[in-house]
Tab-separated table of C-alpha atoms in Angstrom:
chain	number	residue	atom	x	y	z
H	563	MET	CA	0.132	-0.023	0.014
H	564	ARG	CA	1.276	3.472	-1.007
H	565	PRO	CA	2.217	5.897	1.999
H	566	PHE	CA	-0.682	8.162	1.282
H	567	ALA	CA	-3.053	5.312	1.042
H	568	ARG	CA	-2.012	3.838	4.203
H	569	LEU	CA	-2.345	7.396	6.001
H	570	ALA	CA	-5.882	7.768	4.534
H	571	ALA	CA	-6.708	4.329	5.536
H	572	LEU	CA	-5.589	4.902	9.299
H	573	LEU	CA	-7.376	8.244	9.487
H	574	GLY	CA	-10.490	6.453	8.364
H	575	LEU	CA	-10.232	3.786	10.935
H	576	ALA	CA	-9.740	6.451	13.521
H	577	LEU	CA	-12.835	8.336	12.518
H	578	ALA	CA	-14.895	5.311	12.165
H	579	ALA	CA	-13.752	4.284	15.795
H	580	GLY	CA	-14.773	7.795	17.146
H	581	ALA	CA	-11.443	8.840	17.888
H	582	PRO	CA	-11.320	11.594	20.749
H	583	ALA	CA	-10.525	15.246	19.892
H	584	TRP	CA	-6.767	16.161	19.758
H	585	ALA	CA	-7.152	18.349	22.878
H	586	VAL	CA	-9.620	18.792	25.787
H	587	TYR	CA	-9.961	22.668	26.870
H	588	PRO	CA	-8.174	23.860	28.764
H	589	GLU	CA	-4.824	22.014	27.996
H	590	ARG	CA	-2.512	24.997	28.618
H	591	PRO	CA	-2.330	28.134	30.957
H	592	ILE	CA	-5.023	30.802	30.630
H	593	ASN	CA	-4.045	34.541	30.577
H	594	LEU	CA	-6.533	36.699	32.734
H	595	ILE	CA	-5.931	40.457	31.846
H	596	VAL	CA	-6.107	42.997	34.455
H	597	SER	CA	-6.226	46.433	33.001
H	598	TYR	CA	-4.833	48.297	36.060
H	599	GLY	CA	-1.630	48.132	38.016
H	600	PRO	CA	-0.849	45.612	40.728
H	601	GLY	CA	-2.268	46.051	44.150
H	602	GLY	CA	-5.504	47.467	43.042
H	603	GLY	CA	-8.989	46.011	43.777
H	604	THR	CA	-9.132	44.166	40.570
H	605	ASP	CA	-5.835	42.853	40.812
H	606	LEU	CA	-6.291	41.508	44.155
H	607	VAL	CA	-9.501	39.855	43.382
H	608	ALA	CA	-8.027	38.294	40.212
H	609	ARG	CA	-5.258	36.804	42.020
H	610	MET	CA	-7.353	35.489	44.774
H	611	MET	CA	-10.045	34.047	42.098
H	612	GLY	CA	-7.558	32.183	40.063
H	613	PRO	CA	-7.355	28.762	41.994
H	614	PHE	CA	-11.165	28.765	42.041
H	615	LEU	CA	-11.480	29.178	38.270
H	616	GLN	CA	-8.796	26.635	37.945
H	617	LYS	CA	-10.825	24.087	40.095
H	618	TYR	CA	-13.952	24.484	38.266
H	619	LEU	CA	-12.509	24.565	34.789
H	620	GLY	CA	-10.621	21.317	35.669
H	621	GLY	CA	-8.033	19.727	33.105
H	622	ASP	CA	-4.763	21.370	33.085
H	623	ALA	CA	-6.062	24.867	33.716
H	624	ARG	CA	-3.794	27.407	35.279
H	625	ILE	CA	-4.445	30.985	35.617
H	626	VAL	CA	-1.780	33.524	34.860
H	627	VAL	CA	-2.630	37.267	35.960
H	628	LEU	CA	-1.283	39.698	33.328
H	629	ASN	CA	-1.511	43.403	34.346
H	630	ARG	CA	-2.009	45.854	31.401
H	631	PRO	CA	-2.353	49.241	33.022
H	632	GLY	CA	-2.577	52.595	31.050
H	633	ALA	CA	-5.222	54.890	29.468
H	634	GLY	CA	-7.664	54.458	32.225
H	635	GLY	CA	-8.048	50.762	31.448
H	636	ALA	CA	-8.222	50.931	27.559
H	637	ILE	CA	-4.880	49.331	26.835
H	638	GLY	CA	-5.843	46.071	28.713
H	639	PHE	CA	-9.374	46.239	27.262
H	640	ALA	CA	-8.049	46.614	23.581
H	641	GLU	CA	-5.643	43.624	24.298
H	642	LEU	CA	-8.516	41.477	25.469
H	643	ALA	CA	-10.822	42.425	22.543
H	644	ASN	CA	-8.148	41.739	20.072
H	645	ALA	CA	-6.924	38.267	21.557
H	646	ALA	CA	-7.879	35.074	19.737
H	647	PRO	CA	-11.299	33.851	20.800
H	648	ASP	CA	-9.995	30.494	21.823
H	649	GLY	CA	-10.745	30.466	25.605
H	650	TYR	CA	-7.000	31.173	26.548
H	651	THR	CA	-7.240	34.789	27.171
H	652	ILE	CA	-10.017	36.223	29.507
H	653	GLY	CA	-10.030	39.407	31.422
H	654	PHE	CA	-11.744	41.891	33.650
H	655	LEU	CA	-13.956	44.543	32.464
H	656	ASN	CA	-14.415	47.442	34.741
H	657	THR	CA	-17.072	49.967	34.465
H	658	PRO	CA	-17.613	52.763	33.723
H	659	ASN	CA	-14.200	52.768	32.118
H	660	VAL	CA	-15.004	50.059	29.372
H	661	LEU	CA	-18.011	52.094	28.598
H	662	THR	CA	-16.665	55.576	28.694
H	663	ALA	CA	-13.287	55.226	26.785
H	664	PRO	CA	-15.181	54.671	23.385
H	665	MET	CA	-17.068	57.944	24.162
H	666	GLU	CA	-14.065	59.872	24.688
H	667	ARG	CA	-11.966	58.731	21.923
H	668	GLN	CA	-11.679	56.180	19.083
H	669	THR	CA	-10.807	52.730	20.485
H	670	THR	CA	-10.651	49.149	18.939
H	671	PHE	CA	-13.331	47.883	21.352
H	672	THR	CA	-16.782	48.610	22.772
H	673	TRP	CA	-18.327	46.438	25.660
H	674	GLN	CA	-20.025	44.460	22.941
H	675	SER	CA	-16.627	43.477	21.514
H	676	PHE	CA	-16.573	40.780	24.162
H	677	ASP	CA	-18.165	37.461	25.242
H	678	LEU	CA	-19.593	38.155	28.787
H	679	LEU	CA	-18.968	35.510	31.343
H	680	GLY	CA	-20.277	37.002	34.439
H	681	ASN	CA	-20.041	39.970	36.889
H	682	LEU	CA	-18.592	39.350	40.359
H	683	VAL	CA	-18.102	42.716	42.120
H	684	ASP	CA	-19.945	45.891	42.431
H	685	ASP	CA	-17.983	48.521	44.640
H	686	PRO	CA	-19.070	51.810	45.419
H	687	GLY	CA	-16.881	54.840	45.044
H	688	ALA	CA	-15.641	56.986	47.894
H	689	PHE	CA	-13.444	60.114	48.676
H	690	THR	CA	-10.635	59.557	51.214
H	691	VAL	CA	-8.122	61.977	52.837
H	692	ARG	CA	-5.084	61.268	55.061
H	693	LYS	CA	-5.707	60.922	58.768
H	694	GLY	CA	-5.155	64.199	60.652
H	695	SER	CA	-6.204	66.335	57.573
H	696	GLU	CA	-8.120	69.376	58.457
H	697	ILE	CA	-10.845	68.322	55.840
H	698	THR	CA	-13.150	65.642	57.646
H	699	THR	CA	-16.288	66.140	55.596
H	700	LEU	CA	-17.420	66.820	52.112
H	701	ALA	CA	-18.518	70.255	53.373
H	702	ASP	CA	-14.940	70.846	54.615
H	703	LEU	CA	-13.513	69.676	51.284
H	704	ALA	CA	-16.127	72.126	49.386
H	705	LYS	CA	-15.136	74.942	51.608
H	706	TYR	CA	-11.268	74.504	51.346
H	707	ALA	CA	-11.566	74.016	47.530
H	708	LYS	CA	-13.410	77.268	47.052
H	709	ALA	CA	-10.894	79.165	49.311
H	710	ASN	CA	-8.065	77.534	47.427
H	711	PRO	CA	-8.941	76.824	43.737
H	712	GLY	CA	-6.895	74.216	41.970
H	713	LYS	CA	-4.949	73.339	45.193
H	714	VAL	CA	-7.021	70.201	45.908
H	715	THR	CA	-5.378	67.437	43.976
H	716	VAL	CA	-7.584	64.240	43.494
H	717	GLY	CA	-6.105	60.985	42.567
H	718	THR	CA	-8.101	58.504	40.428
H	719	THR	CA	-7.639	55.547	38.383
H	720	GLY	CA	-7.813	57.478	35.278
H	721	THR	CA	-9.815	59.653	32.863
H	722	GLY	CA	-13.392	58.424	32.548
H	723	SER	CA	-13.354	56.164	35.607
H	724	ASP	CA	-16.064	56.278	38.015
H	725	ASP	CA	-13.649	58.182	40.342
H	726	HIS	CA	-12.854	60.843	37.834
H	727	ILE	CA	-16.613	61.424	36.982
H	728	ALA	CA	-17.389	61.580	40.496
H	729	MET	CA	-14.786	64.286	41.110
H	730	LEU	CA	-16.075	66.161	38.033
H	731	GLN	CA	-19.768	66.048	39.255
H	732	PHE	CA	-18.683	66.978	42.915
H	733	GLN	CA	-16.834	69.978	41.338
H	734	ARG	CA	-19.926	71.037	39.418
H	735	ALA	CA	-22.224	70.630	42.426
H	736	THR	CA	-19.838	72.816	44.608
H	737	GLY	CA	-18.621	75.397	42.070
H	738	THR	CA	-15.191	74.470	42.928
H	739	THR	CA	-11.942	73.948	40.830
H	740	LEU	CA	-10.088	70.665	41.678
H	741	THR	CA	-6.962	69.323	39.978
H	742	HIS	CA	-7.209	65.733	38.591
H	743	VAL	CA	-4.272	63.361	39.020
H	744	PRO	CA	-4.812	60.117	36.992
H	745	TYR	CA	-2.896	57.083	37.837
H	746	LYS	CA	-2.714	53.617	36.538
H	747	GLY	CA	-4.664	51.855	39.318
H	748	ALA	CA	-5.803	52.092	42.968
H	749	GLY	CA	-2.604	50.875	44.013
H	750	GLU	CA	-0.703	53.961	42.795
H	751	VAL	CA	-3.423	56.119	44.203
H	752	ARG	CA	-2.837	54.654	47.572
H	753	GLY	CA	0.981	55.267	47.243
H	754	ALA	CA	0.281	58.841	46.529
H	755	MET	CA	-1.805	59.149	49.535
H	756	ASP	CA	0.558	57.660	51.782
H	757	SER	CA	3.418	59.951	50.531
H	758	GLY	CA	1.136	63.031	50.826
H	759	GLN	CA	1.335	63.743	47.017
H	760	ILE	CA	-2.350	64.336	46.784
H	761	VAL	CA	-4.989	65.702	48.865
H	762	VAL	CA	-7.998	63.410	47.991
H	763	GLY	CA	-7.989	59.705	47.046
H	764	ALA	CA	-10.972	58.750	44.954
H	765	MET	CA	-11.125	55.013	44.986
H	766	ASN	CA	-13.780	52.401	45.615
H	767	VAL	CA	-14.834	51.469	49.290
H	768	GLY	CA	-13.642	48.013	49.328
H	769	GLU	CA	-10.170	49.108	47.875
H	770	ALA	CA	-9.966	51.919	50.695
H	771	LEU	CA	-10.781	49.462	53.441
H	772	GLN	CA	-8.118	46.952	52.145
H	773	TYR	CA	-5.495	49.762	52.384
H	774	ILE	CA	-6.604	50.786	55.702
H	775	LYS	CA	-6.314	47.120	56.899
H	776	GLY	CA	-2.770	47.197	55.323
H	777	GLY	CA	-1.637	50.219	57.411
H	778	SER	CA	-2.524	53.144	55.090
H	779	ALA	CA	-3.669	56.140	57.247
H	780	LEU	CA	-6.788	56.891	55.254
H	781	VAL	CA	-10.154	58.354	56.455
H	782	PHE	CA	-13.364	58.266	54.540
H	783	LEU	CA	-15.104	61.687	53.550
H	784	GLY	CA	-18.209	59.777	52.183
H	785	GLN	CA	-19.218	56.867	50.085
H	786	MET	CA	-21.003	57.131	46.662
H	787	SER	CA	-23.617	54.301	47.306
H	788	LYS	CA	-27.392	54.836	47.328
H	789	THR	CA	-27.357	53.575	51.001
H	790	ARG	CA	-24.486	52.754	53.393
H	791	SER	CA	-22.460	49.735	52.198
H	792	ALA	CA	-22.433	46.750	54.588
H	793	LEU	CA	-18.595	47.076	54.252
H	794	ALA	CA	-18.674	50.461	55.777
H	795	PRO	CA	-21.680	51.152	57.782
H	796	ASP	CA	-20.441	54.115	59.665
H	797	VAL	CA	-19.486	55.960	56.598
H	798	PRO	CA	-22.166	58.506	55.380
H	799	THR	CA	-23.230	58.446	51.835
H	800	PHE	CA	-22.697	61.706	49.643
H	801	ALA	CA	-26.578	62.041	49.387
H	802	GLU	CA	-26.718	62.025	53.372
H	803	GLN	CA	-24.251	65.190	53.283
H	804	GLY	CA	-26.452	67.201	50.690
H	805	TYR	CA	-24.699	65.922	47.450
H	806	LYS	CA	-26.907	63.668	45.257
H	807	LEU	CA	-23.991	61.440	43.600
H	808	GLU	CA	-23.791	57.849	43.134
H	809	GLN	CA	-20.931	56.072	41.435
H	810	ALA	CA	-19.800	52.318	41.653
H	811	SER	CA	-17.574	50.049	39.611
H	812	LEU	CA	-18.804	46.696	38.178
H	813	ARG	CA	-15.803	44.197	37.772
H	814	GLY	CA	-16.761	41.215	35.751
H	815	LEU	CA	-15.004	38.558	33.501
H	816	ALA	CA	-15.142	38.465	29.689
H	817	ALA	CA	-13.474	36.956	26.627
H	818	PRO	CA	-12.897	38.028	23.058
H	819	LYS	CA	-16.028	37.900	21.210
H	820	GLY	CA	-16.672	34.511	19.155
H	821	LEU	CA	-15.748	31.868	21.677
H	822	PRO	CA	-16.633	28.350	20.599
H	823	ALA	CA	-19.866	27.648	22.233
H	824	ASP	CA	-18.691	24.757	24.361
H	825	ILE	CA	-15.510	26.596	25.757
H	826	ARG	CA	-17.843	29.668	26.410
H	827	GLU	CA	-20.341	27.400	28.471
H	828	LYS	CA	-17.647	25.906	30.412
H	829	LEU	CA	-15.829	29.376	31.483
H	830	VAL	CA	-19.430	30.839	32.135
H	831	GLU	CA	-20.375	27.824	34.370
H	832	ALA	CA	-16.711	27.887	36.135
H	833	VAL	CA	-17.516	31.708	36.987
H	834	ARG	CA	-20.834	30.854	38.151
H	835	LYS	CA	-19.661	28.126	40.548
H	836	THR	CA	-16.697	30.494	41.618
H	837	ALA	CA	-19.036	33.120	42.653
H	838	GLN	CA	-21.159	30.643	44.579
H	839	ASP	CA	-18.323	28.958	46.363
H	840	PRO	CA	-18.445	29.667	50.202
H	841	ALA	CA	-14.643	29.801	50.362
H	842	PHE	CA	-14.507	32.242	47.584
H	843	GLN	CA	-17.009	34.534	49.238
H	844	GLN	CA	-15.130	34.579	52.443
H	845	LYS	CA	-11.845	35.393	50.655
H	846	ALA	CA	-13.692	38.152	48.960
H	847	ALA	CA	-14.912	39.443	52.319
H	848	GLU	CA	-11.309	39.386	53.532
H	849	LEU	CA	-10.517	41.671	50.532
H	850	TYR	CA	-13.381	43.835	51.265
H	851	ALA	CA	-14.731	42.983	47.781
H	852	PRO	CA	-18.558	43.507	47.563
H	853	LEU	CA	-19.825	40.562	45.566
H	854	ARG	CA	-22.795	40.885	42.935
H	855	TYR	CA	-22.911	38.132	40.775
H	856	LEU	CA	-24.705	38.659	37.217
H	857	ALA	CA	-25.093	35.832	34.619
H	858	PRO	CA	-24.238	36.961	31.241
H	859	ALA	CA	-27.720	38.025	30.162
H	860	GLU	CA	-28.170	40.030	33.199
H	861	TYR	CA	-24.623	41.486	33.016
H	862	SER	CA	-25.381	42.648	29.384
H	863	ALA	CA	-28.466	44.228	30.421
H	864	GLU	CA	-26.698	46.196	32.995
H	865	LEU	CA	-23.907	47.228	30.846
H	866	ARG	CA	-26.279	48.534	28.309
H	867	ALA	CA	-28.536	50.613	30.894
H	868	THR	CA	-25.384	52.083	32.314
H	869	GLU	CA	-23.832	53.028	28.983
H	870	THR	CA	-27.229	54.887	28.058
H	871	GLU	CA	-26.809	56.813	31.392
H	872	TYR	CA	-23.105	57.707	30.697
H	873	ARG	CA	-23.837	58.773	27.161
H	874	ALA	CA	-26.529	61.224	28.510
H	875	LEU	CA	-23.886	62.307	31.193
H	876	TRP	CA	-21.305	62.866	28.290
H	877	GLN	CA	-23.618	65.178	26.448
H	878	ALA	CA	-24.155	67.304	29.439
H	879	MET	CA	-20.795	67.208	31.010
H	880	PRO	CA	-17.857	66.003	28.705
H	881	TRP	CA	-15.090	64.889	30.801
H	882	LYS	CA	-12.350	64.498	28.229
H	883	GLU	CA	-9.086	65.955	29.290
């Protein structure tokens, strides 16, 4: 029998016998992109979550966290959107950044560039100052800012972030001029606060609590949730202090658009099981990460509604710098 004929015969026998697929997903490490620097809330959750995803994906799953900070998260979001849709690159989407970046400038992604796998975290925003500051309330902040135009520096996780938009809304509501200082992640904001480089640290409640636990001398001025978060029941909301301002950051997992159906189903199920795992929930509580699981359909509806709100805000108050 000629070589080619022999090969064809062997292949035919294998197919007839129902030979297994060449590989079972996952057969190699999965990259998990975090669009912010090390030490921030998303980074901490990603690294804590890795072993749980590995457990529920099975096989040879191994999660490798890749930090891709810059441009308010847009660098990491673009890398995720443009990766091969093979299940070996997933990543966190952070709102509002993934929604606002395409409003501010031309990007290679929108939130619809991704296959959504499920949301995990919903963390309200907050303003913090260093312990010992003469500013102890939002009213104090407004008074000081009016008396010292431009001298109040506010650190955020980037242009178009919930922190940045909150700063602009507060500035507008109080008739003050604040100076925006964008960083590549909450970890950098923390460092700037610890060293006294900025006056106000705009970050999420869970992140601030984690940093306080770690030794940072931060004090809350207020939280931007509708009601007081269970994580910080003693911290008054902005609304309680006379400022109708609400901001929060959803943090959910996604993959490039076009995943094979079976791989997508496996990833969605692994995210769901992770969110429901009591051990994961306990570790999230230790990180002060307020969990809010949303299945892909619910997550999509939430992103669509939030995008509409931010587009209206963009028309009324463009925040591009």
